[in-house]
Coordinates of C-alpha atoms in Angstrom, one line a residue:
Chain A
M266 CA 147.8 -107.3 91.4
T267 CA 144.3 -107.6 92.6
M268 CA 143.3 -110.2 95.1
P269 CA 140.1 -112.2 94.5
V270 CA 137.7 -110.5 96.9
K271 CA 135.9 -112.7 99.4
V272 CA 132.6 -112.0 101.0
T273 CA 133.8 -111.5 104.6
K274 CA 130.4 -110.9 106.2
R275 CA 128.4 -113.9 106.8
L276 CA 124.9 -113.4 105.4
R277 CA 121.9 -113.9 107.5
P278 CA 118.5 -114.9 106.2
D279 CA 116.2 -111.9 106.2
I280 CA 113.1 -113.9 107.2
W281 CA 112.0 -117.5 107.0
F282 CA 108.3 -116.9 106.9
D283 CA 106.5 -114.4 104.7
R284 CA 103.0 -113.6 105.8
H285 CA 102.0 -112.2 102.4
R286 CA 103.0 -115.4 100.6
Y287 CA 101.4 -117.8 103.1
R288 CA 99.8 -120.7 101.2
W289 CA 96.2 -120.1 102.5
R290 CA 94.6 -121.9 99.6
E291 CA 96.6 -125.1 100.3
L292 CA 95.6 -124.9 103.9
R293 CA 92.0 -124.5 103.0
L294 CA 92.0 -127.5 100.7
L295 CA 93.8 -129.6 103.4
V296 CA 90.9 -128.8 105.8
F297 CA 88.6 -130.8 103.5
V298 CA 91.1 -133.6 103.2
A299 CA 91.3 -133.8 107.0
L300 CA 87.5 -133.8 107.2
F301 CA 87.4 -136.7 104.8
L302 CA 89.9 -138.7 106.9
L303 CA 88.0 -138.1 110.1
L304 CA 84.7 -139.1 108.5
G305 CA 86.3 -142.2 106.9
F306 CA 87.7 -143.4 110.2
F307 CA 84.5 -142.7 112.0
Q308 CA 82.6 -144.7 109.4
L309 CA 85.0 -147.6 109.8
Q310 CA 84.0 -147.6 113.5
V311 CA 80.3 -147.5 112.7
A312 CA 80.7 -150.3 110.2
A313 CA 82.6 -152.5 112.7
A314 CA 79.8 -151.9 115.2
V315 CA 77.1 -152.9 112.6
Q316 CA 79.0 -156.0 111.6
T317 CA 79.5 -157.2 115.2
G318 CA 75.9 -156.4 116.1
K319 CA 76.9 -154.1 118.9
A320 CA 75.6 -150.5 118.8
L321 CA 78.1 -147.7 119.3
P322 CA 77.7 -146.1 122.7
T323 CA 75.5 -143.1 122.1
N324 CA 76.3 -141.4 125.3
A325 CA 80.0 -141.3 124.7
L326 CA 82.3 -140.2 121.9
P327 CA 83.7 -143.0 119.7
P328 CA 86.9 -144.3 121.1
L329 CA 89.8 -142.0 120.2
D330 CA 92.3 -144.7 119.5
A331 CA 90.7 -145.5 116.2
F332 CA 91.4 -142.0 115.0
I333 CA 95.1 -142.0 115.7
P334 CA 96.0 -142.9 112.0
A335 CA 93.8 -140.0 110.8
F336 CA 95.4 -137.6 113.1
G337 CA 98.8 -138.9 112.2
L338 CA 98.2 -138.3 108.5
I339 CA 96.7 -134.9 109.1
A340 CA 99.7 -133.9 111.1
A341 CA 102.0 -135.1 108.4
L342 CA 100.1 -133.1 105.8
V343 CA 100.2 -130.0 107.9
V344 CA 104.0 -130.4 108.5
A345 CA 104.5 -130.8 104.7
H346 CA 102.4 -127.7 104.2
L347 CA 104.5 -125.7 106.7
A348 CA 107.7 -127.0 105.1
L349 CA 106.5 -125.8 101.7
N350 CA 105.8 -122.4 103.1
I351 CA 109.4 -122.1 104.1
L352 CA 111.1 -123.9 101.2
A353 CA 108.9 -122.9 98.2
P354 CA 106.1 -120.5 99.0
D355 CA 105.5 -119.5 95.4
T356 CA 104.6 -123.0 94.1
D357 CA 101.4 -124.6 93.1
Q358 CA 99.0 -124.9 96.0
T359 CA 96.7 -127.6 94.8
L360 CA 99.1 -130.5 94.1
L361 CA 99.7 -131.4 97.8
P362 CA 96.0 -131.4 98.7
I363 CA 95.1 -133.6 95.6
A364 CA 97.8 -136.1 96.4
G365 CA 96.8 -135.9 100.1
A366 CA 93.2 -136.7 99.2
L367 CA 94.1 -139.6 97.0
S368 CA 96.5 -141.1 99.5
S369 CA 93.9 -140.6 102.3
V370 CA 91.5 -142.8 100.2
G371 CA 94.4 -145.3 100.0
V372 CA 95.0 -145.3 103.8
V373 CA 91.3 -145.6 104.6
M374 CA 90.9 -148.5 102.2
A375 CA 94.1 -150.3 103.5
T376 CA 92.9 -149.9 107.0
R377 CA 89.5 -151.3 106.0
L378 CA 90.8 -154.2 104.0
G379 CA 93.7 -155.2 106.3
P380 CA 91.7 -157.3 108.9
D381 CA 89.7 -159.1 106.2
L382 CA 92.9 -160.0 104.3
G383 CA 94.5 -161.3 107.5
R384 CA 97.0 -158.5 107.6
D385 CA 96.0 -156.2 110.5
D386 CA 98.9 -153.9 110.0
L387 CA 98.1 -153.1 106.3
G388 CA 96.6 -149.7 107.2
A389 CA 99.4 -148.7 109.5
R390 CA 102.0 -149.7 107.0
Q391 CA 100.3 -147.7 104.2
L392 CA 100.2 -144.7 106.6
V393 CA 103.9 -145.0 107.3
F394 CA 104.5 -145.2 103.5
V395 CA 102.5 -142.0 103.0
I396 CA 104.4 -140.2 105.7
V397 CA 107.7 -141.3 104.3
G398 CA 106.4 -140.3 100.9
L399 CA 105.6 -136.8 102.1
G400 CA 109.1 -136.6 103.6
A401 CA 110.5 -137.6 100.2
C402 CA 108.4 -134.9 98.5
I403 CA 109.7 -132.2 100.8
L404 CA 113.3 -133.5 100.3
T405 CA 112.8 -133.4 96.5
V406 CA 111.6 -129.8 96.7
W407 CA 114.6 -128.9 98.8
A408 CA 117.1 -130.8 96.6
T409 CA 115.9 -129.4 93.3
R410 CA 116.3 -125.7 94.2
D411 CA 118.5 -125.7 91.1
L412 CA 116.9 -127.7 88.4
R413 CA 119.9 -127.5 86.1
W414 CA 121.4 -130.1 88.4
L415 CA 118.8 -132.6 87.0
R416 CA 119.4 -131.6 83.4
N417 CA 123.2 -131.7 83.5
Y418 CA 123.3 -135.3 84.7
K419 CA 120.7 -136.7 82.4
Y420 CA 122.8 -139.6 81.3
T421 CA 123.6 -140.4 84.9
W422 CA 119.9 -140.6 85.7
L423 CA 119.4 -142.9 82.8
A424 CA 122.3 -145.1 83.9
V425 CA 121.0 -145.2 87.5
G426 CA 117.5 -146.3 86.3
L427 CA 118.8 -149.0 83.9
V428 CA 121.3 -150.4 86.5
L429 CA 118.5 -150.7 89.1
V430 CA 116.3 -152.6 86.7
G431 CA 119.3 -154.6 85.4
V432 CA 119.9 -155.9 89.0
T433 CA 116.5 -157.5 88.9
L434 CA 117.4 -159.3 85.7
L435 CA 120.0 -161.3 87.7
K436 CA 117.3 -163.0 89.7
P437 CA 116.4 -166.2 87.9
S438 CA 113.0 -166.5 89.6
N439 CA 111.9 -163.5 87.7
F440 CA 111.5 -165.5 84.6
N441 CA 108.8 -167.9 83.4
T442 CA 105.8 -167.1 85.5
D443 CA 102.5 -166.4 84.1
S444 CA 100.8 -164.5 86.8
P445 CA 99.7 -161.2 85.3
S446 CA 100.3 -159.1 88.4
R447 CA 103.4 -159.8 90.4
D448 CA 106.2 -157.6 91.5
V449 CA 108.7 -158.8 88.9
L450 CA 111.1 -156.0 89.4
S451 CA 111.7 -156.3 93.1
I452 CA 114.8 -156.4 95.2
G453 CA 114.7 -157.8 98.7
S454 CA 111.9 -159.8 100.2
G455 CA 109.0 -159.6 102.6
G456 CA 108.3 -156.2 104.2
L457 CA 111.2 -154.4 102.7
A458 CA 110.9 -155.3 99.0
F459 CA 111.7 -152.4 96.8
Q460 CA 110.6 -152.0 93.2
P461 CA 113.3 -150.1 91.1
S462 CA 110.8 -149.9 88.2
E463 CA 109.1 -147.0 90.1
L464 CA 112.4 -145.1 90.1
L465 CA 113.1 -146.1 86.5
K466 CA 110.0 -144.1 85.5
I467 CA 111.3 -140.8 87.0
C468 CA 114.9 -141.4 85.7
L469 CA 113.5 -142.0 82.2
V470 CA 111.4 -138.9 82.3
V471 CA 114.4 -136.8 83.3
F472 CA 116.5 -138.3 80.6
F473 CA 113.8 -137.9 77.9
A474 CA 113.2 -134.3 79.0
G475 CA 116.9 -133.4 78.9
Y476 CA 117.5 -135.2 75.6
L477 CA 114.5 -133.9 73.8
S478 CA 114.9 -130.3 74.9
E479 CA 118.4 -130.3 73.5
N480 CA 117.5 -131.8 70.2
R481 CA 114.0 -130.5 69.7
E482 CA 114.9 -128.3 66.7
M483 CA 116.6 -131.3 65.0
L484 CA 113.6 -133.5 65.7
A485 CA 111.1 -131.0 64.4
Q486 CA 112.9 -130.8 61.1
A487 CA 113.0 -133.3 58.3
F488 CA 116.2 -134.5 56.8
Y489 CA 115.7 -137.7 55.0
R490 CA 112.7 -138.5 52.8
F491 CA 111.3 -141.9 52.4
G492 CA 108.3 -141.3 50.1
P493 CA 105.8 -139.4 52.3
L494 CA 107.9 -140.0 55.4
K495 CA 110.3 -137.3 56.5
L496 CA 112.8 -138.4 59.1
P497 CA 115.3 -136.5 61.2
P498 CA 119.0 -137.5 61.2
L499 CA 119.6 -140.9 62.7
K500 CA 122.1 -139.5 65.1
H501 CA 119.4 -137.6 66.9
L502 CA 116.7 -140.3 66.8
G503 CA 119.1 -143.1 67.7
P504 CA 119.3 -142.8 71.5
L505 CA 115.5 -142.7 71.6
I506 CA 115.1 -145.8 69.5
V507 CA 117.6 -147.5 71.8
M508 CA 115.4 -146.6 74.7
L509 CA 112.4 -148.1 73.0
G510 CA 114.4 -151.2 72.4
V511 CA 115.2 -151.4 76.1
A512 CA 111.4 -151.2 76.8
L513 CA 110.8 -154.1 74.4
V514 CA 113.5 -156.2 76.1
L515 CA 111.7 -155.6 79.3
V516 CA 108.5 -157.0 77.8
V517 CA 110.2 -160.0 76.4
R518 CA 112.5 -160.9 79.3
L519 CA 110.4 -160.0 82.2
R520 CA 106.9 -160.1 80.7
E521 CA 106.3 -156.8 82.3
L522 CA 103.6 -155.5 80.0
G523 CA 102.4 -152.7 82.2
L524 CA 105.8 -151.1 82.5
A525 CA 106.5 -151.4 78.8
L526 CA 103.1 -149.7 78.0
L527 CA 104.0 -146.9 80.4
I528 CA 107.5 -146.3 79.0
F529 CA 106.1 -146.4 75.4
G530 CA 103.3 -144.0 76.3
L531 CA 105.7 -141.6 78.1
F532 CA 108.0 -141.7 75.1
L533 CA 105.2 -140.9 72.7
S534 CA 103.7 -138.0 74.7
M535 CA 107.0 -136.3 75.3
L536 CA 108.2 -136.8 71.7
Y537 CA 105.0 -135.2 70.5
V538 CA 105.2 -132.2 72.9
A539 CA 108.9 -131.7 71.9
S540 CA 108.5 -132.0 68.2
N541 CA 104.9 -130.9 67.6
R542 CA 104.7 -133.5 64.8
P543 CA 101.8 -135.9 64.7
L544 CA 103.7 -138.0 62.3
Y545 CA 105.8 -139.4 65.1
V546 CA 102.8 -140.4 67.1
V547 CA 101.2 -142.1 64.1
G548 CA 104.4 -143.8 63.1
S549 CA 105.1 -145.0 66.6
L550 CA 101.6 -146.3 67.0
A551 CA 101.9 -148.2 63.8
A552 CA 105.2 -149.7 65.1
F553 CA 103.4 -150.6 68.3
A554 CA 100.6 -152.3 66.5
A555 CA 103.1 -154.3 64.4
G556 CA 105.0 -155.3 67.6
A557 CA 101.9 -156.3 69.4
F558 CA 100.8 -158.4 66.4
L559 CA 104.2 -160.2 66.4
A560 CA 104.1 -160.7 70.2
L561 CA 100.7 -162.3 69.9
R562 CA 102.1 -164.7 67.3
I563 CA 105.2 -165.6 69.1
F564 CA 104.5 -165.5 72.8
S565 CA 101.8 -167.6 74.3
Y566 CA 101.5 -165.6 77.4
A567 CA 100.6 -162.5 75.4
R568 CA 97.8 -164.4 73.8
T569 CA 96.6 -165.8 77.1
R570 CA 96.3 -162.2 78.4
L571 CA 94.3 -161.2 75.4
D572 CA 92.1 -164.3 75.7
I573 CA 91.2 -163.4 79.3
V574 CA 89.9 -160.0 78.1
S575 CA 88.0 -161.4 75.1
S576 CA 86.4 -164.4 76.8
A577 CA 86.5 -163.6 80.6
F578 CA 83.0 -164.9 81.2
N579 CA 83.4 -168.3 79.6
P580 CA 83.0 -170.7 82.5
G581 CA 86.4 -172.3 81.9
V582 CA 88.1 -168.9 82.0
A583 CA 86.0 -167.2 84.7
N584 CA 87.0 -169.9 87.3
D585 CA 90.6 -170.1 86.3
A586 CA 92.7 -167.4 84.6
G587 CA 90.0 -164.8 84.5
F588 CA 88.8 -165.3 88.1
Q589 CA 90.3 -162.1 89.4
L590 CA 89.0 -160.0 86.6
V591 CA 85.5 -161.4 86.7
Q592 CA 85.3 -161.1 90.5
G593 CA 86.5 -157.5 90.2
L594 CA 83.7 -156.8 87.7
I595 CA 81.1 -158.4 90.0
A596 CA 82.4 -156.2 92.8
F597 CA 82.0 -153.1 90.7
A598 CA 78.5 -154.1 89.7
S599 CA 77.4 -154.9 93.2
G600 CA 78.4 -151.4 94.3
G601 CA 75.7 -149.8 92.2
I602 CA 75.4 -146.0 92.4
F603 CA 75.9 -145.5 96.2
G604 CA 78.0 -148.5 97.0
S605 CA 77.6 -150.9 99.9
G606 CA 79.2 -148.4 102.3
L607 CA 82.7 -148.4 103.7
G608 CA 83.3 -151.6 105.7
L609 CA 79.9 -153.1 104.7
G610 CA 80.8 -154.9 101.4
K611 CA 82.9 -157.9 100.7
P612 CA 85.7 -156.6 98.5
W613 CA 88.3 -159.0 99.8
I614 CA 86.8 -161.8 97.7
V615 CA 88.7 -160.4 94.7
P616 CA 92.3 -161.5 94.8
E617 CA 94.8 -158.6 95.3
S618 CA 91.9 -156.3 96.4
A619 CA 94.3 -153.9 98.2
T620 CA 96.8 -153.5 95.3
D621 CA 95.9 -154.2 91.7
F622 CA 92.1 -154.3 92.3
I623 CA 91.9 -151.4 94.7
A624 CA 89.6 -149.7 92.2
S625 CA 87.1 -152.5 92.3
S626 CA 87.2 -152.4 96.2
I627 CA 86.4 -148.7 96.0
G628 CA 83.7 -149.4 93.4
E629 CA 82.0 -151.9 95.6
E630 CA 82.0 -149.9 98.8
F631 CA 81.8 -146.3 97.5
G632 CA 79.8 -147.1 94.4
F633 CA 79.7 -145.2 91.2
M634 CA 79.7 -141.8 93.0
G635 CA 83.0 -142.8 94.7
V636 CA 84.7 -144.0 91.6
L637 CA 83.6 -140.8 89.8
A638 CA 85.1 -138.7 92.6
L639 CA 88.3 -140.7 92.4
I640 CA 88.6 -140.2 88.6
G641 CA 87.8 -136.5 89.1
L642 CA 90.7 -136.2 91.5
F643 CA 93.0 -137.9 89.0
M644 CA 91.8 -135.7 86.2
L645 CA 92.5 -132.6 88.3
L646 CA 95.9 -133.9 89.1
V647 CA 96.7 -134.3 85.4
Y648 CA 95.1 -130.9 84.7
R649 CA 97.3 -129.2 87.3
G650 CA 100.4 -131.0 86.0
L651 CA 99.7 -129.8 82.4
H652 CA 99.0 -126.3 83.9
V653 CA 102.5 -126.4 85.3
A654 CA 103.9 -127.5 81.9
V655 CA 102.1 -124.7 80.1
N656 CA 103.6 -122.0 82.4
A657 CA 107.1 -123.6 82.5
R658 CA 110.1 -121.3 82.0
D659 CA 111.9 -123.3 79.3
S660 CA 111.5 -126.4 77.2
F661 CA 113.3 -128.7 79.7
N662 CA 111.0 -127.8 82.5
Q663 CA 108.0 -128.1 80.2
L664 CA 109.0 -131.5 79.0
L665 CA 109.7 -132.6 82.5
A666 CA 106.3 -131.5 83.7
V667 CA 104.6 -133.1 80.8
G668 CA 106.4 -136.4 81.3
L669 CA 105.8 -136.5 85.0
T670 CA 102.1 -135.8 84.5
A671 CA 102.0 -138.5 81.9
V672 CA 103.3 -141.0 84.4
F673 CA 100.2 -140.4 86.5
A674 CA 97.8 -140.3 83.6
L675 CA 99.1 -143.4 81.9
Q676 CA 99.3 -145.5 85.1
T677 CA 95.7 -144.5 86.1
M678 CA 94.4 -145.3 82.6
V679 CA 96.2 -148.6 82.2
I680 CA 95.2 -150.0 85.6
L681 CA 91.6 -148.8 85.5
A682 CA 91.2 -150.1 81.9
G683 CA 92.7 -153.4 83.1
N684 CA 90.2 -153.6 86.0
L685 CA 87.3 -152.9 83.7
K686 CA 88.3 -155.5 81.1
V687 CA 89.1 -152.9 78.5
L688 CA 92.8 -153.6 78.2
P689 CA 94.7 -156.7 79.3
L690 CA 95.3 -156.6 83.0
T691 CA 98.8 -155.5 84.1
G692 CA 100.3 -155.0 87.5
V693 CA 100.5 -151.2 87.4
P694 CA 99.6 -149.6 90.8
L695 CA 96.8 -147.0 90.9
P696 CA 98.8 -143.9 91.9
F697 CA 98.6 -142.9 95.6
V698 CA 95.7 -145.2 96.2
A699 CA 97.0 -148.8 95.7
Y700 CA 98.8 -150.4 98.7
G701 CA 102.6 -150.3 98.2
G702 CA 105.5 -148.4 99.4
S703 CA 107.8 -148.0 96.4
S704 CA 105.0 -146.6 94.2
L705 CA 103.8 -144.2 96.8
I706 CA 107.2 -142.8 97.5
A707 CA 108.0 -142.4 93.8
N708 CA 104.7 -140.7 93.2
F709 CA 105.4 -138.2 96.0
V710 CA 108.8 -137.5 94.6
I711 CA 107.0 -136.7 91.3
I712 CA 104.7 -134.3 93.2
G713 CA 107.8 -132.7 94.7
L714 CA 109.3 -132.2 91.2
L715 CA 106.1 -130.8 89.9
L716 CA 105.9 -128.4 92.8
R717 CA 109.4 -127.1 92.1
L718 CA 108.6 -126.8 88.4
S719 CA 105.5 -124.7 89.1
Q720 CA 107.6 -122.0 90.7
R721 CA 107.3 -118.9 88.4
N722 CA 111.0 -118.6 87.8
A723 CA 112.1 -122.2 88.5
Chain B
M51 CA 67.5 -152.9 102.4
D52 CA 68.8 -153.2 98.9
F53 CA 65.4 -152.7 97.3
S54 CA 64.0 -150.2 99.7
P55 CA 62.8 -146.9 98.2
L56 CA 65.1 -143.9 98.2
G57 CA 63.0 -142.2 100.9
D58 CA 63.9 -144.9 103.4
L59 CA 67.5 -144.6 102.5
L60 CA 67.6 -140.9 103.1
T61 CA 66.2 -141.2 106.6
N62 CA 68.9 -143.7 107.5
P63 CA 71.7 -141.9 109.3
L64 CA 74.3 -144.5 108.2
F65 CA 73.4 -143.8 104.6
L66 CA 73.7 -140.1 105.1
L67 CA 77.1 -140.7 106.6
R68 CA 78.1 -142.6 103.5
L69 CA 76.9 -139.8 101.2
G70 CA 78.7 -137.2 103.3
F71 CA 81.9 -139.1 103.2
V72 CA 82.1 -139.1 99.4
A73 CA 80.6 -135.6 99.2
V74 CA 83.8 -134.3 101.0
L75 CA 85.8 -135.7 98.1
Y76 CA 83.6 -133.7 95.7
L77 CA 84.2 -130.7 97.9
V78 CA 88.0 -131.1 97.4
I79 CA 87.4 -131.3 93.6
L80 CA 85.2 -128.2 93.7
Q81 CA 87.7 -126.2 95.7
V82 CA 90.6 -127.2 93.4
V83 CA 88.5 -126.1 90.4
R84 CA 87.7 -122.8 92.2
V85 CA 91.4 -122.2 92.8
S86 CA 92.2 -123.0 89.1
R87 CA 89.5 -120.5 87.9
L88 CA 90.9 -117.8 90.2
E89 CA 94.4 -118.3 88.8
M90 CA 93.1 -118.2 85.3
K91 CA 91.3 -114.9 85.9
R92 CA 94.5 -113.5 87.5
A93 CA 96.6 -114.7 84.5
A94 CA 94.2 -113.1 82.1
V95 CA 94.4 -109.7 83.9
A96 CA 98.2 -109.7 84.6
P97 CA 99.7 -109.2 81.1
A98 CA 97.6 -106.0 80.5
G99 CA 99.3 -104.3 83.4
A100 CA 102.7 -105.8 82.6
T101 CA 103.0 -104.5 79.0
R102 CA 104.2 -101.0 79.7
A103 CA 107.0 -99.7 77.5
Q104 CA 109.8 -98.5 79.8
Q105 CA 112.8 -96.5 79.0
V106 CA 116.0 -98.5 79.5
V107 CA 118.7 -96.5 81.2
G108 CA 121.3 -99.4 81.7
Y109 CA 121.7 -103.0 82.3
L110 CA 122.6 -105.2 85.3
I111 CA 124.6 -108.3 84.3
V112 CA 124.3 -111.2 86.7
I113 CA 127.7 -112.3 87.9
D114 CA 126.8 -114.5 90.9
S115 CA 123.2 -115.7 91.1
G116 CA 123.5 -116.9 94.7
S117 CA 120.5 -118.9 95.6
T118 CA 118.2 -117.4 93.1
P119 CA 117.3 -119.1 89.8
L120 CA 119.0 -116.3 87.7
I121 CA 121.6 -117.4 85.2
P122 CA 125.1 -115.8 85.4
G123 CA 125.6 -113.7 82.4
Q124 CA 121.9 -112.8 82.1
R125 CA 121.2 -109.1 81.3
I126 CA 118.4 -107.3 83.2
A127 CA 117.2 -103.9 82.0
I128 CA 117.3 -100.9 84.5
E129 CA 114.3 -98.6 84.3
P130 CA 114.4 -95.0 85.6
L131 CA 113.1 -96.3 88.9
T132 CA 114.1 -99.8 89.6
T133 CA 113.5 -101.6 92.9
I134 CA 115.2 -104.8 93.9
G135 CA 113.9 -107.2 96.5
R136 CA 112.2 -110.4 97.4
S137 CA 108.6 -109.2 97.2
P138 CA 106.9 -109.8 93.8
T139 CA 106.1 -106.1 93.6
N140 CA 109.7 -105.2 92.9
T141 CA 110.9 -104.4 89.3
I142 CA 113.6 -107.1 89.8
V143 CA 112.5 -109.9 92.0
L144 CA 115.3 -111.9 93.7
D145 CA 113.9 -115.0 95.3
S146 CA 116.5 -115.6 98.0
T147 CA 116.2 -115.7 101.8
F148 CA 119.2 -113.4 102.0
V149 CA 117.4 -110.6 100.2
S150 CA 114.9 -108.4 102.0
T151 CA 111.4 -107.7 100.8
E152 CA 112.5 -104.3 99.6
H153 CA 116.2 -104.3 99.4
T154 CA 117.7 -101.8 97.0
R155 CA 116.6 -99.0 94.8
I156 CA 118.3 -97.7 91.6
I157 CA 117.3 -94.2 90.4
F158 CA 118.2 -92.4 87.2
R159 CA 118.7 -88.7 87.9
E160 CA 121.0 -86.0 86.5
R161 CA 122.1 -88.4 83.7
S162 CA 123.5 -90.8 86.2
L163 CA 122.4 -94.0 88.0
W164 CA 122.2 -93.8 91.8
V165 CA 122.0 -96.8 94.2
D166 CA 120.3 -96.6 97.5
D167 CA 119.7 -99.2 100.3
M168 CA 116.1 -99.5 101.5
G169 CA 117.0 -100.6 105.0
S170 CA 117.8 -104.2 104.2
R171 CA 119.0 -106.6 106.7
N172 CA 122.2 -107.7 104.9
G173 CA 122.8 -104.3 103.3
T174 CA 123.7 -103.3 99.7
L175 CA 127.4 -103.4 98.7
L176 CA 128.7 -101.3 95.8
D177 CA 132.3 -102.4 94.9
Q178 CA 132.5 -104.1 98.3
K179 CA 131.5 -101.0 100.2
P180 CA 128.2 -100.8 102.1
V181 CA 125.8 -98.2 100.7
A182 CA 124.5 -95.9 103.4
Q183 CA 123.3 -93.0 101.3
P184 CA 122.6 -92.7 97.5
V185 CA 125.8 -93.3 95.6
A186 CA 126.4 -92.6 91.9
V187 CA 127.5 -95.6 89.9
S188 CA 129.6 -95.9 86.8
P189 CA 129.5 -98.8 84.2
G190 CA 131.6 -101.7 85.5
S191 CA 130.7 -101.2 89.2
I192 CA 129.8 -104.4 91.1
L193 CA 126.5 -104.3 93.0
Q194 CA 125.8 -107.0 95.7
V195 CA 122.3 -107.5 96.9
G196 CA 122.1 -110.3 99.5
D197 CA 123.9 -113.2 98.0
V198 CA 123.5 -112.0 94.4
R199 CA 126.1 -109.9 92.5
F200 CA 125.6 -107.8 89.4
K201 CA 127.8 -105.7 87.2
F202 CA 126.5 -102.4 85.8
A203 CA 126.6 -102.0 82.0
A204 CA 125.8 -99.0 79.9
P205 CA 122.6 -99.2 77.8

């Protein structure tokens, strides 16, 4: 009888740090992010001096205290960079700097807007959120060494997400308010409010990726024919339709238009990538159009939102329901090409200028060139995400990367279009830039997942 | 100030500071695009070198993948000269901290496969015994490299 052989010798790591695989490109990119932060905080000083009429002392360096947040964030980014060198040296080197640059813009804007909004600690809090987010990113990279762990528990993730959102349904104050941008899905109050909807996004993407990668052959084939339509077996389409139903319930019960749009967009993009059949997209869009038409007929709040978009500049609307939107547009316009300069504009006139209307604050102070740079960064983020998807090892990883990238792309488009009066305004945060902890941390978790997915043999 | 000509603006140090501030964001964008282009070039070159037809003289079947992303049961081809290690230059790359950069070498000579350790930190074990000098292996032998275990199979 043979005994099961145990490894008696305890294994020691060969090395922790590989010089040949050091992430030089990432470090190089982070230097520019650091430069941006230092310049930003320097300019805040200059602007404060201009506003108060006192000149900066020319014979001395600007006071160092004001740069502490910048140094803090730079240190956090460098620590994350070093941690990635140890945990996952072979992963994408551009994702962390892009996310770092975007969240640096967010921290600079929160620091700038805080005093004018009567919340002096806004910048400091945003900084803490970013640092916690970076920690969450590294933790995610560490925890997902084995991605099968995510795939095997896909129904668990779905349940976790739905339970978290279900909890918010218990709060009666969540119903029957007409403000377009409030944190409907929040637990807790005051400083520690947590929005489970941010986690729901990630859970849903993992579920969709797991489900679609298992059933992609089935979904790509046609079984039933209805005239020109070919449909796969209901057994395989069913769970997906149930998920769409849940999204619809969210709209109806919670009036959370932005989240529903996001879930629907996610579903569409991932279904298309999994099945490679445009028919699904066309069919779902038709269903969406029908649903939107019905919603306009039945729900008055849906019509109100659309009315704001179509007639924002009517005097009755512009001073009432459309005030925020119109002020946001005026802020964009007053920025011109070069902007008023950081700290020299009046972006706080727009309600929610640090959260939903952060883009109009940036448009006013950085002008067209600033908004263009911001959109460029978001486009690169999406490009790198899809790059990860193209090089992914198997269909689960690929779908996961596509879905996670789509979260960024859809959120950015929905909120920017809302700010620019192209779509009805919804309370979706601009990824990494808008003030808010739950969203930032969730976005950094997504960056962590994308980093792990970008590993060549992940 | 709002309607002053551009010339005035450009001599204003504050305005230059504002421009520089946003310019750094564009520098980040440019650098990311540069990195992406470099990666694309490398990806375009790589497959040409990788497509070399090699004689397969046996297989390694993964038994225990340790901390690498290998899947137990996976079959990996053995070439006449196969190197195993953490460095990407190896024939079989094992991404595990317990595996040395160049850990183990498998050579095909005299119609047999030979296993040799390349001076690794955790050593190479063949059927639980440390490999100190080249050892001939037979199908069914268990090879342990760091925290990864393989079984030899005939071609």
